[in-house]
Amino acid sequence: MKKTLLFAATTIALTLGAPLAANAGDRCLDDACDLRALYEAPATSGGATGTATGTAAVSAKRFGTWGIDTDGMNRDVRPGADFFDYVSGTWAANTEIPADKSMYGSFLGLRDLSEQRVHQLLESYPKADPATGGDAAKLAALYQGYLDEKTVEALDAKPLQPYLDAIRNAKDKDAIARLMGESSASLGRSFFGSYVSDDQRNPDVYTLYFSQSGLGLGDREMYLGEKFAPQRERYVAYIAQLLELGGWADPKGHADAIMKLETAIAQAHWTRAESRDRDKTYNPVVLAELDTVAPGFPWQTYLAAAGLDYATDGVIRQDTALPKIASIFADADLDTLQAWQAFHTIDNAAPMLSRRFADAEFEFRSKFLSGQPEQAARWKRAVSYTSSAMGEAIGRDYVELYFPADAKAKMDALVSNVKAAMGARLDQLEWMSPATKAEAHAKLKGFGLKIGHPDTWRDYSGLQVANGDVLGNAVRAAQFEWDYRRVRIGKPVDKGEWGMTPQTVNAYYNSVKNEIVFPAAILQPPFFDPAADPAVNYGGIGGVIGHEIIHGFDDQGRKSDGNGLLRDWWTAEDAAKFEVQAAKLGAQYEAYEFPQLPGMHINSKVAMGENIGDLGGLTIALEAYRRSLDGKDAPVIDGFTGEQRFFMGWAQVWRTLWRDDALRQQLVNGTHSPGHIRAFAPLRNIDAWYDAFGVTEADALWVAPEDRVRIW
């Protein structure tokens, strides 16, 4: 995965927020990680403080009169034949994916709204001296500096040259390792990812993690799979193009050598399925012994350059991959390593340089790989650039404008109801023993909840910003963020910290803190509308709440207890029963075909946690909705029963249209099933859906009762 400068490669901010987000591309983004996002998509703006005096609110769009866009339905289709088409068929037929996007749907529409709101706020901050004008002046300098395309064009490659000169002057592999360590907070890349996060075996303190890295094309399958030959060919051409733009000697020859180097690294990498197994990805290491554990790489030089030499211990995620990658480094020639670092440095910097660099990066990474026809408008890229540098700063103003006081109270009530429903479901489980149930109840009781925004905001007073220095500001923001993280090793965990900004349209479960988190921006239609029918809200945000709760009990989340400690609290018999049902669910998802992409399928072992989250989350949300009726019958609205509206609310959330290349990227590199699949796939295992819509054996989505998966 590419370590982007402006944008995280995942939609979750995780613990990184700077434009050069330290090791953003190397950060653990799978189910062995501590943060589990609801959704992933091409990156968008995500966060940005100042004063919003005089700024008018940008209103959210409502869906119909009671929460469902009935005009977007296709009632000519039987619900059991294609539930996505039934709920969203007319919408899909009449909606075009915007030219500056590779996909579109409910999430992206709401993210457009968040982007507009952030844009308006950034426009309201007056330009002043960023050294003395506080956060507002820094935000204005970041935003307006990126908008100043004339200056960026005039500078062209000049801001990049000191970094390329440093690479040219790296006379030995020790110097290359030093550059790799520095890339934790700057331009460039490393064969190894390093990041600081909560210790899975000691949740009250931070520890240092090491992971496999070094690939610019994404997952190892992009290098090794036969079907991805066109992507590999185009990647080599892109490497040569950037090296030529940067004035590097023999760009074509070096591009071939870099591709050969990264292919070797890909062969050493664990698969995505292996990397999400939390039983295998916690391997303690004494840092002084890294030279013995993974010989051939100058570890102490790397650690010193990254500012990590004070640490004594860490955790290796892919323990058998790191020695192989270290050996590849030892065997590589210096000239190739220099060219590899030069390419990744240019690739990182390209979006912040003149048009010839930015367009080249867009043409390959967005247009070719994801099918996005047009580059986003410069103001949108400026919003993303500024937001990622000062994520929580603008969040304070966003919350004042867009998070009413009663929203948290209403969400508290919804979460309480869904948690109670989960407790009831636990009691009803026939396959789980009393011993495991007791542990599960203890974990549920210990669930933390964060809604809307942090109680304490980040302090950006130490961040230095200069007018007119786009690349320099990005590097300084990256260093500021990395320093904030790296000094935490061995110190107490900040339990109040958030992994997303308030203006992020997403949600997550943190396994080490055992908490679920809902930023303010997701608490809007179609997910949550206080004026909508309760059934629709339970199907929308209720299903999302349930999804995040179930992440604590999915195939990887279940491996931590109520205190966030990574330990096995299951009886062997219960674990075996769970695995049988999980395998059945995986087989269902792997059977889905994508006619536009022959031979491509969902990798059920990679998407397992998300798929379990959808099924279990929707199941307990339905239980919560039923409990909310207090024994009364739900009203019929426009001919739809309460449970019909509940399932329609869920499907409406997952409205998604894809460009073919973007869908391919999701299937290869993503951890979630595509949204249009999520709209109906979990429903096939819920008896109430069949009853609500009269689904029969004659319908394409029918699953026989005995074959339906029943986990939570």
XYZ file of C-alpha atoms in Angstrom:
712
model
C 0.000 0.000 0.000
C 1.307 3.417 -0.898
C 2.314 5.701 1.971
C 0.383 8.746 0.837
C 1.357 12.277 1.703
C -2.012 13.903 1.707
C -4.431 11.148 2.259
C -4.613 8.021 4.372
C -5.062 4.964 2.198
C -7.955 3.972 4.393
C -10.974 6.068 5.281
C -10.249 5.802 8.950
C -7.852 8.371 10.337
C -6.466 5.787 12.750
C -3.927 7.465 15.005
C -2.347 9.426 12.192
C -3.384 12.821 10.935
C -0.530 14.599 9.203
C -0.263 14.977 5.414
C 2.776 12.741 5.409
C 1.022 10.607 8.015
C 3.970 8.779 9.467
C 4.007 5.350 7.919
C 0.349 5.766 6.901
C 0.783 3.139 4.247
C 2.520 0.818 6.678
C 0.098 1.228 9.568
C -1.688 -1.975 10.489
C -4.990 -1.743 8.634
C -6.337 -5.252 9.062
C -8.169 -7.200 11.747
C -5.035 -7.861 13.788
C -5.084 -4.143 14.406
C -6.726 -2.309 17.273
C -9.019 -0.070 15.189
C -11.753 -1.543 13.003
C -13.557 0.897 10.691
C -17.098 0.461 9.444
C -16.214 1.368 5.880
C -13.326 2.001 3.525
C -13.292 4.031 0.342
C -11.023 6.219 -1.744
C -9.630 8.894 0.548
C -11.514 12.099 1.197
C -11.001 15.088 3.416
C -11.098 14.245 7.048
C -10.664 16.904 9.605
C -9.197 20.240 10.342
C -9.459 25.147 14.640
C -10.008 28.575 14.514
C -13.068 30.712 14.754
C -16.154 30.174 12.656
C -17.798 33.477 13.464
C -20.423 34.316 10.896
C -20.242 30.922 9.187
C -23.662 29.578 8.234
C -24.423 25.891 8.570
C -24.665 23.665 5.480
C -27.769 21.509 5.867
C -27.874 17.756 5.429
C -30.251 16.204 2.896
C -33.201 14.246 4.263
C -34.332 11.002 2.664
C -38.040 11.077 1.865
C -40.614 12.096 4.469
C -39.990 9.276 6.940
C -36.395 8.272 6.236
C -36.503 6.226 3.024
C -36.025 7.568 -0.473
C -39.035 5.769 -1.919
C -38.548 7.509 -5.271
C -35.209 5.713 -5.549
C -36.775 2.265 -5.244
C -37.484 -0.157 -8.083
C -40.770 -1.766 -7.123
C -40.849 -3.821 -10.306
C -38.235 -6.101 -8.743
C -39.101 -8.680 -6.115
C -37.211 -8.047 -2.863
C -36.080 -11.662 -2.829
C -34.717 -11.439 -6.357
C -32.435 -8.429 -5.817
C -32.908 -6.468 -2.605
C -30.347 -3.838 -3.582
C -32.282 -3.171 -6.787
C -35.600 -3.172 -4.941
C -34.502 -0.520 -2.449
C -32.146 1.496 -4.682
C -32.656 0.428 -8.301
C -34.100 3.681 -9.603
C -31.475 5.639 -7.700
C -28.751 3.474 -9.259
C -30.183 3.866 -12.756
C -30.410 7.655 -12.470
C -27.155 8.323 -10.634
C -23.806 8.905 -12.292
C -20.590 8.496 -10.393
C -19.063 11.991 -10.222
C -16.097 12.379 -12.538
C -13.745 13.045 -9.617
C -14.678 9.798 -7.857
C -14.092 6.121 -8.512
C -17.235 5.084 -6.627
C -20.306 6.731 -5.171
C -23.111 6.074 -2.721
C -24.559 6.979 0.652
C -21.177 7.231 2.368
C -19.575 9.319 -0.359
C -22.612 11.586 -0.595
C -22.392 12.313 3.102
C -18.650 12.811 2.803
C -19.275 15.387 0.113
C -21.407 17.219 2.656
C -18.648 17.052 5.265
C -16.163 18.274 2.668
C -18.391 21.258 1.831
C -18.707 22.125 5.509
C -14.971 21.937 6.092
C -14.380 23.953 2.932
C -16.668 26.703 4.183
C -14.879 26.797 7.514
C -11.453 26.975 5.890
C -12.609 29.823 3.673
C -13.661 31.711 6.817
C -10.215 31.771 8.433
C -8.406 35.048 7.634
C -4.802 34.960 6.508
C -2.368 36.022 9.244
C 1.084 35.219 10.565
C 0.948 31.473 11.339
C 3.722 31.917 13.927
C 1.589 34.202 16.082
C -1.993 33.882 14.832
C -2.900 30.562 16.457
C -4.657 27.646 14.843
C -6.825 29.780 12.560
C -3.757 31.372 10.974
C -2.059 28.007 10.560
C -5.123 26.562 8.877
C -5.397 29.554 6.592
C -1.709 29.265 5.648
C -2.026 25.557 4.903
C -5.215 25.900 2.903
C -4.395 29.059 0.961
C -0.851 27.898 0.323
C -2.122 24.759 -1.380
C -4.620 26.812 -3.400
C -1.806 29.045 -4.682
C -1.161 26.975 -7.777
C 0.822 29.767 -9.435
C 3.509 29.592 -6.753
C 3.493 25.796 -6.765
C 4.022 25.808 -10.538
C 6.824 28.339 -10.289
C 8.645 26.240 -7.698
C 8.148 23.071 -9.768
C 10.583 20.402 -8.500
C 12.667 22.760 -6.361
C 11.098 21.711 -2.990
C 11.871 18.084 -3.825
C 15.545 18.481 -4.633
C 17.019 18.450 -1.075
C 15.399 15.060 -0.487
C 16.688 13.599 -3.752
C 20.152 15.035 -3.063
C 20.195 13.263 0.293
C 19.411 10.002 -1.467
C 22.140 10.531 -4.058
C 24.577 11.215 -1.219
C 23.707 7.964 0.565
C 27.022 6.219 -0.045
C 26.276 2.938 1.720
C 23.394 0.801 2.981
C 23.725 2.232 6.458
C 22.820 5.603 4.948
C 19.834 4.018 3.153
C 18.620 2.571 6.459
C 18.945 6.046 7.969
C 16.717 7.452 5.227
C 14.202 4.676 5.839
C 14.083 5.558 9.513
C 13.644 9.240 8.736
C 10.747 8.404 6.419
C 8.667 7.676 9.511
C 8.167 11.445 9.631
C 9.123 12.617 6.173
C 9.169 11.749 2.501
C 10.252 8.327 1.368
C 9.579 4.786 2.376
C 10.952 1.852 4.336
C 10.982 -1.894 3.876
C 9.504 -2.033 7.382
C 6.580 -0.207 8.921
C 6.804 1.058 12.484
C 4.034 2.611 14.527
C 3.083 3.179 18.154
C -0.201 1.918 19.557
C -1.822 0.337 22.605
C -0.117 -2.884 23.666
C -2.503 -5.756 22.958
C -1.053 -7.780 25.821
C -0.748 -4.820 28.196
C -3.591 -2.462 27.186
C -2.703 0.296 29.652
C 0.599 1.228 27.960
C 1.823 2.045 24.470
C 4.254 -0.137 22.585
C 6.153 -0.096 19.299
C 5.016 -2.338 16.456
C 6.925 -3.460 13.366
C 5.219 -4.701 10.223
C 6.040 -5.763 6.681
C 6.106 -2.957 4.135
C 7.945 -1.805 1.019
C 5.294 -2.341 -1.680
C 4.129 0.568 -3.783
C 1.471 -1.320 -5.720
C -0.615 -2.564 -2.802
C -1.224 -6.146 -1.774
C 1.250 -8.889 -2.654
C -1.301 -10.340 -5.083
C -0.828 -7.329 -7.341
C 2.747 -8.550 -7.878
C 2.143 -12.299 -7.962
C -1.322 -12.856 -9.444
C -1.558 -13.624 -13.159
C -4.612 -11.426 -13.650
C -2.733 -8.299 -12.570
C -0.110 -8.275 -15.329
C -1.547 -5.040 -16.866
C -1.267 -3.279 -13.508
C 2.336 -4.406 -13.098
C 3.267 -3.263 -16.592
C 1.724 0.144 -16.023
C 3.392 0.424 -12.601
C 6.840 -0.044 -14.139
C 6.059 2.709 -16.635
C 4.897 4.938 -13.785
C 8.094 4.345 -11.819
C 10.145 5.291 -14.860
C 7.970 8.367 -15.464
C 8.462 9.714 -11.942
C 12.186 8.997 -11.931
C 12.503 10.888 -15.201
C 10.490 13.805 -13.828
C 12.805 13.870 -10.837
C 15.917 13.858 -13.004
C 17.092 10.415 -11.899
C 19.527 8.624 -14.183
C 18.425 5.637 -16.310
C 14.755 5.751 -15.297
C 13.723 2.724 -17.392
C 16.520 0.489 -16.148
C 15.922 1.501 -12.559
C 12.170 0.980 -12.937
C 12.749 -2.630 -13.974
C 15.129 -3.138 -11.051
C 12.653 -1.600 -8.584
C 9.866 -3.852 -9.825
C 12.106 -6.884 -9.394
C 13.003 -5.729 -5.874
C 9.389 -5.167 -4.835
C 8.328 -8.502 -6.328
C 10.863 -10.224 -4.077
C 9.471 -8.303 -1.107
C 5.936 -9.303 -2.116
C 6.951 -12.956 -2.123
C 8.171 -12.534 1.458
C 4.986 -10.817 2.618
C 2.285 -12.626 4.519
C -1.095 -12.763 2.827
C -3.818 -10.436 4.030
C -5.590 -13.402 5.627
C -2.453 -14.323 7.574
C -1.863 -10.715 8.618
C -5.281 -10.407 10.229
C -4.818 -13.378 12.556
C -4.286 -11.829 15.980
C -2.977 -15.127 17.371
C 0.017 -14.886 15.044
C 0.701 -11.160 14.829
C 1.826 -10.486 18.394
C 5.501 -11.465 18.582
C 7.483 -9.625 21.308
C 11.036 -8.613 20.507
C 13.904 -6.971 22.379
C 15.098 -4.195 20.090
C 18.744 -4.859 20.845
C 18.211 -8.345 19.372
C 16.706 -7.214 16.040
C 20.057 -7.696 14.324
C 19.824 -11.379 15.274
C 16.077 -11.788 14.693
C 16.187 -10.203 11.216
C 19.865 -9.979 10.174
C 21.072 -8.035 7.174
C 19.396 -4.710 7.940
C 21.050 -1.940 10.023
C 18.324 -1.857 12.655
C 20.060 0.379 15.156
C 20.707 2.997 12.477
C 17.063 2.805 11.422
C 15.793 3.134 15.003
C 18.045 6.089 15.771
C 16.957 7.909 12.615
C 13.299 7.343 13.506
C 13.835 8.624 17.043
C 13.092 5.184 18.466
C 16.505 4.324 19.864
C 15.356 5.007 23.424
C 12.847 2.143 23.266
C 13.838 -1.292 24.550
C 11.034 -3.583 23.431
C 8.527 -3.947 20.613
C 6.195 -6.295 18.804
C 6.717 -7.815 15.370
C 3.552 -8.522 13.427
C 4.737 -10.784 10.578
C 7.610 -12.512 12.341
C 8.621 -14.836 9.502
C 8.416 -12.103 6.841
C 10.741 -9.583 8.448
C 13.886 -11.775 8.309
C 13.233 -12.472 4.627
C 12.791 -8.776 3.864
C 15.954 -7.929 5.805
C 17.799 -10.484 3.689
C 16.433 -8.887 0.513
C 17.811 -5.556 1.705
C 21.202 -7.151 2.368
C 21.326 -8.683 -1.113
C 20.120 -5.590 -3.010
C 22.651 -3.341 -4.693
C 23.032 0.202 -3.434
C 22.117 1.755 -6.782
C 18.717 0.012 -6.809
C 18.011 0.921 -3.190
C 18.764 4.562 -3.960
C 16.468 4.530 -6.984
C 13.734 2.770 -4.961
C 13.913 5.445 -2.275
C 13.971 8.194 -4.895
C 10.860 6.854 -6.615
C 8.878 6.600 -3.391
C 10.016 10.049 -2.341
C 8.781 11.559 -5.599
C 5.589 9.499 -5.410
C 4.909 10.805 -1.891
C 5.572 14.411 -2.836
C 3.870 14.470 -6.238
C 0.406 15.729 -5.150
C 2.072 18.766 -3.551
C 4.305 19.648 -6.481
C 3.683 21.236 -9.863
C 1.091 19.925 -12.253
C 3.439 17.643 -14.162
C 4.090 15.667 -10.966
C 0.552 15.829 -9.582
C -1.020 14.807 -12.882
C 1.325 11.850 -13.283
C 0.449 10.577 -9.810
C -3.262 11.037 -10.468
C -3.146 9.351 -13.870
C -1.674 6.188 -12.401
C -3.004 5.901 -8.881
C -6.520 7.261 -9.362
C -7.350 7.098 -13.044
C -5.623 3.888 -14.073
C -5.859 1.837 -10.896
C -9.311 3.026 -9.757
C -10.927 4.316 -12.932
C -11.485 7.887 -11.707
C -11.843 10.015 -14.865
C -11.022 13.436 -13.456
C -8.823 14.782 -10.701
C -10.664 16.444 -7.832
C -10.880 20.230 -7.955
C -7.919 21.936 -6.347
C -10.046 23.318 -3.490
C -11.038 19.751 -2.592
C -7.428 18.670 -2.532
C -6.625 21.728 -0.440
C -9.318 20.733 2.032
C -7.835 17.241 2.315
C -4.301 18.555 2.643
C -5.221 21.014 5.394
C -7.539 18.653 7.211
C -5.003 15.877 7.412
C -2.401 18.250 8.855
C -4.588 19.601 11.684
C -7.327 17.033 12.045
C -8.959 18.005 15.323
C -8.412 21.739 14.987
C -11.289 22.396 12.662
C -13.288 19.702 14.461
C -14.097 22.107 17.277
C -15.775 24.535 14.895
C -17.470 21.702 13.049
C -18.993 20.393 16.270
C -20.313 23.830 17.237
C -22.143 24.079 13.939
C -23.219 20.518 13.257
C -23.546 18.502 16.461
C -26.613 19.583 18.458
C -26.637 18.811 22.177
C -29.569 16.412 21.947
C -27.893 14.252 19.290
C -25.605 12.616 21.843
C -28.524 11.868 24.186
C -30.455 10.203 21.388
C -27.429 8.155 20.366
C -26.802 7.165 23.984
C -30.340 5.764 24.114
C -29.933 3.896 20.824
C -26.611 2.373 21.871
C -28.045 1.371 25.247
C -30.926 -0.404 23.507
C -28.662 -2.224 21.062
C -26.296 -3.284 23.875
C -29.271 -4.619 25.830
C -30.365 -6.533 22.734
C -26.878 -8.043 22.457
C -27.116 -9.179 26.048
C -30.471 -10.790 25.322
C -29.044 -12.523 22.254
C -26.191 -13.919 24.322
C -28.687 -15.441 26.734
C -30.578 -17.031 23.839
C -27.574 -18.687 22.190
C -27.971 -22.454 22.232
C -24.513 -23.237 20.922
C -22.528 -21.340 23.581
C -21.653 -22.781 26.981
C -22.386 -20.924 30.257
C -18.663 -20.382 30.895
C -18.103 -18.576 27.594
C -21.389 -16.687 27.949
C -20.243 -15.296 31.277
C -17.046 -13.976 29.676
C -19.029 -12.546 26.755
C -21.386 -10.729 29.121
C -18.388 -9.310 31.003
C -16.931 -8.034 27.742
C -20.231 -6.452 26.714
C -20.545 -4.762 30.099
C -17.064 -3.301 29.694
C -17.775 -1.719 26.293
C -16.799 1.948 26.181
C -18.696 4.487 24.090
C -17.598 7.720 22.417
C -20.080 9.839 20.500
C -19.605 13.022 18.512
C -16.179 14.381 19.470
C -13.307 14.166 21.974
C -13.628 15.792 25.386
C -10.072 17.106 25.074
C -8.795 18.551 21.805
C -5.315 18.233 20.307
C -2.867 21.063 20.942
C -1.234 22.232 17.700
C 0.822 25.038 19.226
C 4.028 23.103 18.571
C 3.312 22.708 14.839
C 5.288 25.139 12.683
C 3.573 26.345 9.515
C 4.995 28.768 6.950
C 3.157 30.717 4.259
C 3.777 29.449 0.743
C 5.614 26.227 1.652
C 3.272 23.382 0.702
C 5.749 20.509 0.812
C 7.652 21.877 3.801
C 4.451 22.280 5.791
C 3.521 18.689 5.030
C 6.880 17.394 6.221
C 6.739 19.490 9.395
C 3.205 18.264 10.092
C 4.383 14.691 9.637
C 7.284 15.241 12.029
C 4.941 16.888 14.547
C 2.604 13.892 14.400
C 5.347 11.284 14.547
C 6.990 12.964 17.535
C 3.609 13.033 19.265
C 3.327 9.245 18.818
C 6.862 7.976 19.243
C 7.516 9.519 22.666
C 4.610 7.535 24.100
C 6.304 4.149 24.068
C 6.049 2.601 27.518
C 3.778 5.379 28.811
C 0.123 5.110 29.940
C -2.497 4.963 27.210
C -4.678 8.024 26.728
C -8.088 6.405 27.076
C -9.855 9.564 25.909
C -8.074 9.830 22.568
C -10.005 9.442 19.357
C -8.874 7.692 16.169
C -11.180 9.778 13.948
C -12.036 13.438 13.689
C -15.623 14.626 14.321
C -16.117 15.376 10.625
C -15.240 11.834 9.530
C -18.148 9.872 8.066
C -17.353 6.524 9.612
C -17.316 4.617 12.908
C -14.967 2.117 14.509
C -14.385 -0.480 17.200
C -11.110 -0.429 19.138
C -10.318 -3.907 20.437
C -7.585 -2.836 22.885
C -9.750 -0.140 24.486
C -12.878 -2.277 23.966
C -14.853 0.729 22.802
C -17.102 1.822 19.958
C -16.771 5.302 18.481
C -19.201 7.358 16.379
C -17.985 10.725 15.022
C -20.515 13.526 14.661
C -20.502 13.434 10.859
C -22.053 9.970 10.579
C -25.016 10.922 12.766
C -26.997 12.283 9.820
C -29.320 10.882 7.130
C -29.407 8.216 5.867
C -27.761 6.774 8.996
C -29.561 8.794 11.631
C -32.419 11.285 11.324
C -34.210 12.291 14.552
C -37.299 13.131 12.483
C -37.364 9.803 10.646
C -39.329 6.666 11.434
C -37.615 4.778 14.293
C -37.560 1.575 12.248
C -35.401 3.282 9.608
C -33.021 4.646 12.264
C -32.684 1.213 13.815
C -31.947 -0.275 10.405
C -29.452 2.501 9.635
C -27.472 3.763 12.613
C -28.799 0.911 14.754
C -27.271 -1.579 12.337
C -24.010 0.409 12.416
C -24.018 0.387 16.232
C -24.637 -3.341 16.169
C -21.887 -3.830 13.595
C -19.338 -2.103 15.817
C -20.455 -4.022 18.911
C -20.155 -7.299 17.031
C -16.582 -6.422 16.080
C -15.817 -7.200 19.697
C -17.159 -10.698 19.025
C -16.140 -11.402 15.432
C -13.469 -13.919 14.443
C -10.632 -11.616 15.573
C -12.294 -9.227 18.017
C -13.404 -12.185 20.117
C -9.761 -12.831 20.959
C -9.654 -9.877 23.382
C -11.500 -9.745 26.681
C -13.503 -7.000 28.383
C -10.320 -5.183 29.409
C -8.946 -5.226 25.870
C -6.400 -7.900 26.756
C -5.470 -10.308 23.971
C -6.304 -13.691 25.512
C -8.409 -16.762 24.764
C -11.566 -16.719 26.894
C -13.451 -19.353 24.884
C -13.918 -23.031 25.589
C -12.479 -25.160 22.821
C -15.918 -26.565 22.023
C -17.508 -23.136 21.661
C -14.655 -21.872 19.506
C -15.055 -24.870 17.189
C -18.801 -24.222 16.827
C -18.109 -20.577 16.063
C -15.586 -21.486 13.365
C -18.074 -23.805 11.644
C -20.640 -21.023 11.322
C -17.998 -18.523 10.232
C -16.851 -20.880 7.478
C -20.445 -21.200 6.238
C -20.743 -17.428 6.104
C -17.453 -17.163 4.243
C -18.619 -19.642 1.619
C -21.718 -17.530 0.988
C -19.671 -14.412 0.323
C -17.103 -16.141 -1.843
C -19.919 -17.402 -4.083
C -20.878 -13.887 -5.182
C -19.740 -13.138 -8.713
C -18.857 -9.879 -10.409
C -19.630 -10.249 -14.130
C -17.616 -7.138 -15.009
C -14.566 -8.714 -13.331
C -14.451 -12.403 -14.312
C -12.627 -14.550 -11.795
C -12.686 -11.915 -9.046
C -14.298 -12.849 -5.732
C -14.562 -11.587 -2.176
C -11.729 -12.964 -0.063
C -13.866 -14.294 2.783
C -10.938 -14.819 5.140
C -9.970 -11.152 4.802
C -13.521 -9.766 4.969
C -14.707 -12.233 7.614
C -14.775 -9.779 10.504
C -16.755 -7.211 8.547
C -19.207 -9.800 7.253
C -19.783 -11.174 10.749
C -20.183 -7.573 11.918
C -22.919 -6.934 9.353
C -24.853 -10.129 10.103
C -24.570 -9.942 13.873
C -25.032 -6.183 13.968
C -28.223 -6.281 11.961
C -29.528 -9.171 14.045
C -29.130 -7.335 17.349
C -30.382 -4.052 15.853
C -33.581 -5.850 14.858
C -33.875 -7.238 18.384
C -33.413 -3.696 19.727
C -36.071 -2.317 17.398
C -38.550 -4.925 18.516
C -37.800 -4.165 22.153
C -38.320 -0.449 21.502
C -41.947 -1.120 20.539
C -42.770 -2.201 24.120
C -45.107 -4.916 22.890
C -47.062 -2.611 20.586
C -47.517 -3.145 16.867
C -45.445 -0.919 14.633
C -47.498 1.370 12.394
C -47.731 0.738 8.655
C -46.321 3.691 6.700
C -46.965 4.072 2.977
C -47.824 0.389 2.914
C -44.585 -0.753 4.549
C -44.504 -2.593 7.860
C -42.046 -1.695 10.591
C -39.735 -4.604 9.845
C -39.826 -3.901 6.129
C -38.758 -0.329 6.857
C -36.028 -1.608 9.161
C -34.428 -3.741 6.435
C -34.889 -0.990 3.857
C -33.071 1.409 6.179
C -30.094 -0.935 6.240
C -30.009 -1.408 2.474
C -30.292 2.331 1.829
C -27.134 2.949 3.864
C -25.205 0.665 1.488
C -26.163 2.301 -1.768
C -22.971 1.998 -3.787
C -21.963 2.345 -7.435
C -18.510 1.275 -8.599
C -16.202 1.869 -11.481
C -14.802 -1.495 -12.529
C -11.210 -0.657 -11.639
C -12.227 0.662 -8.220
C -14.167 -2.507 -7.523
C -11.113 -4.550 -8.488
C -8.987 -2.532 -6.069
C -11.531 -3.075 -3.308
C -11.570 -6.823 -3.852
C -7.767 -6.991 -3.892
C -6.798 -4.505 -1.191
C -9.939 -3.938 0.888
C -11.065 -5.608 4.095
C -14.784 -4.975 3.497
C -17.189 -6.596 1.069
C -18.401 -4.144 -1.590
C -21.270 -1.959 -0.390
C -23.850 -3.220 -2.858
C -23.230 -6.733 -1.533
C -23.544 -5.584 2.078
C -27.012 -4.206 1.257
C -28.482 -7.716 0.984
C -25.951 -10.405 1.929
C -26.532 -10.472 5.713
C -30.317 -10.410 5.266
C -30.242 -13.832 3.618
C -29.440 -15.337 7.015
C -32.161 -13.521 8.973
C -35.514 -15.294 9.094
C -37.414 -12.061 9.717
C -36.355 -10.682 6.341
C -37.966 -13.635 4.585
C -41.152 -13.145 6.576
C -41.230 -9.387 6.054
C -41.042 -9.556 2.265
C -42.501 -12.984 1.522
C -39.240 -14.335 0.121
C -39.629 -17.899 -1.150
C -37.587 -20.705 -2.655
C -38.378 -19.264 -6.071
C -36.350 -16.133 -5.276
C -32.671 -15.851 -6.190
C -31.623 -14.727 -2.708
C -33.301 -17.631 -0.918
C -31.172 -19.637 1.500
C -32.762 -22.730 3.030
C -33.414 -22.360 6.780
C -30.982 -25.122 7.665
C -28.230 -23.391 5.658
C -28.682 -19.944 7.162
C -25.771 -18.823 9.310
C -26.630 -18.108 12.922
C -23.719 -16.812 14.984
C -24.825 -13.927 17.184
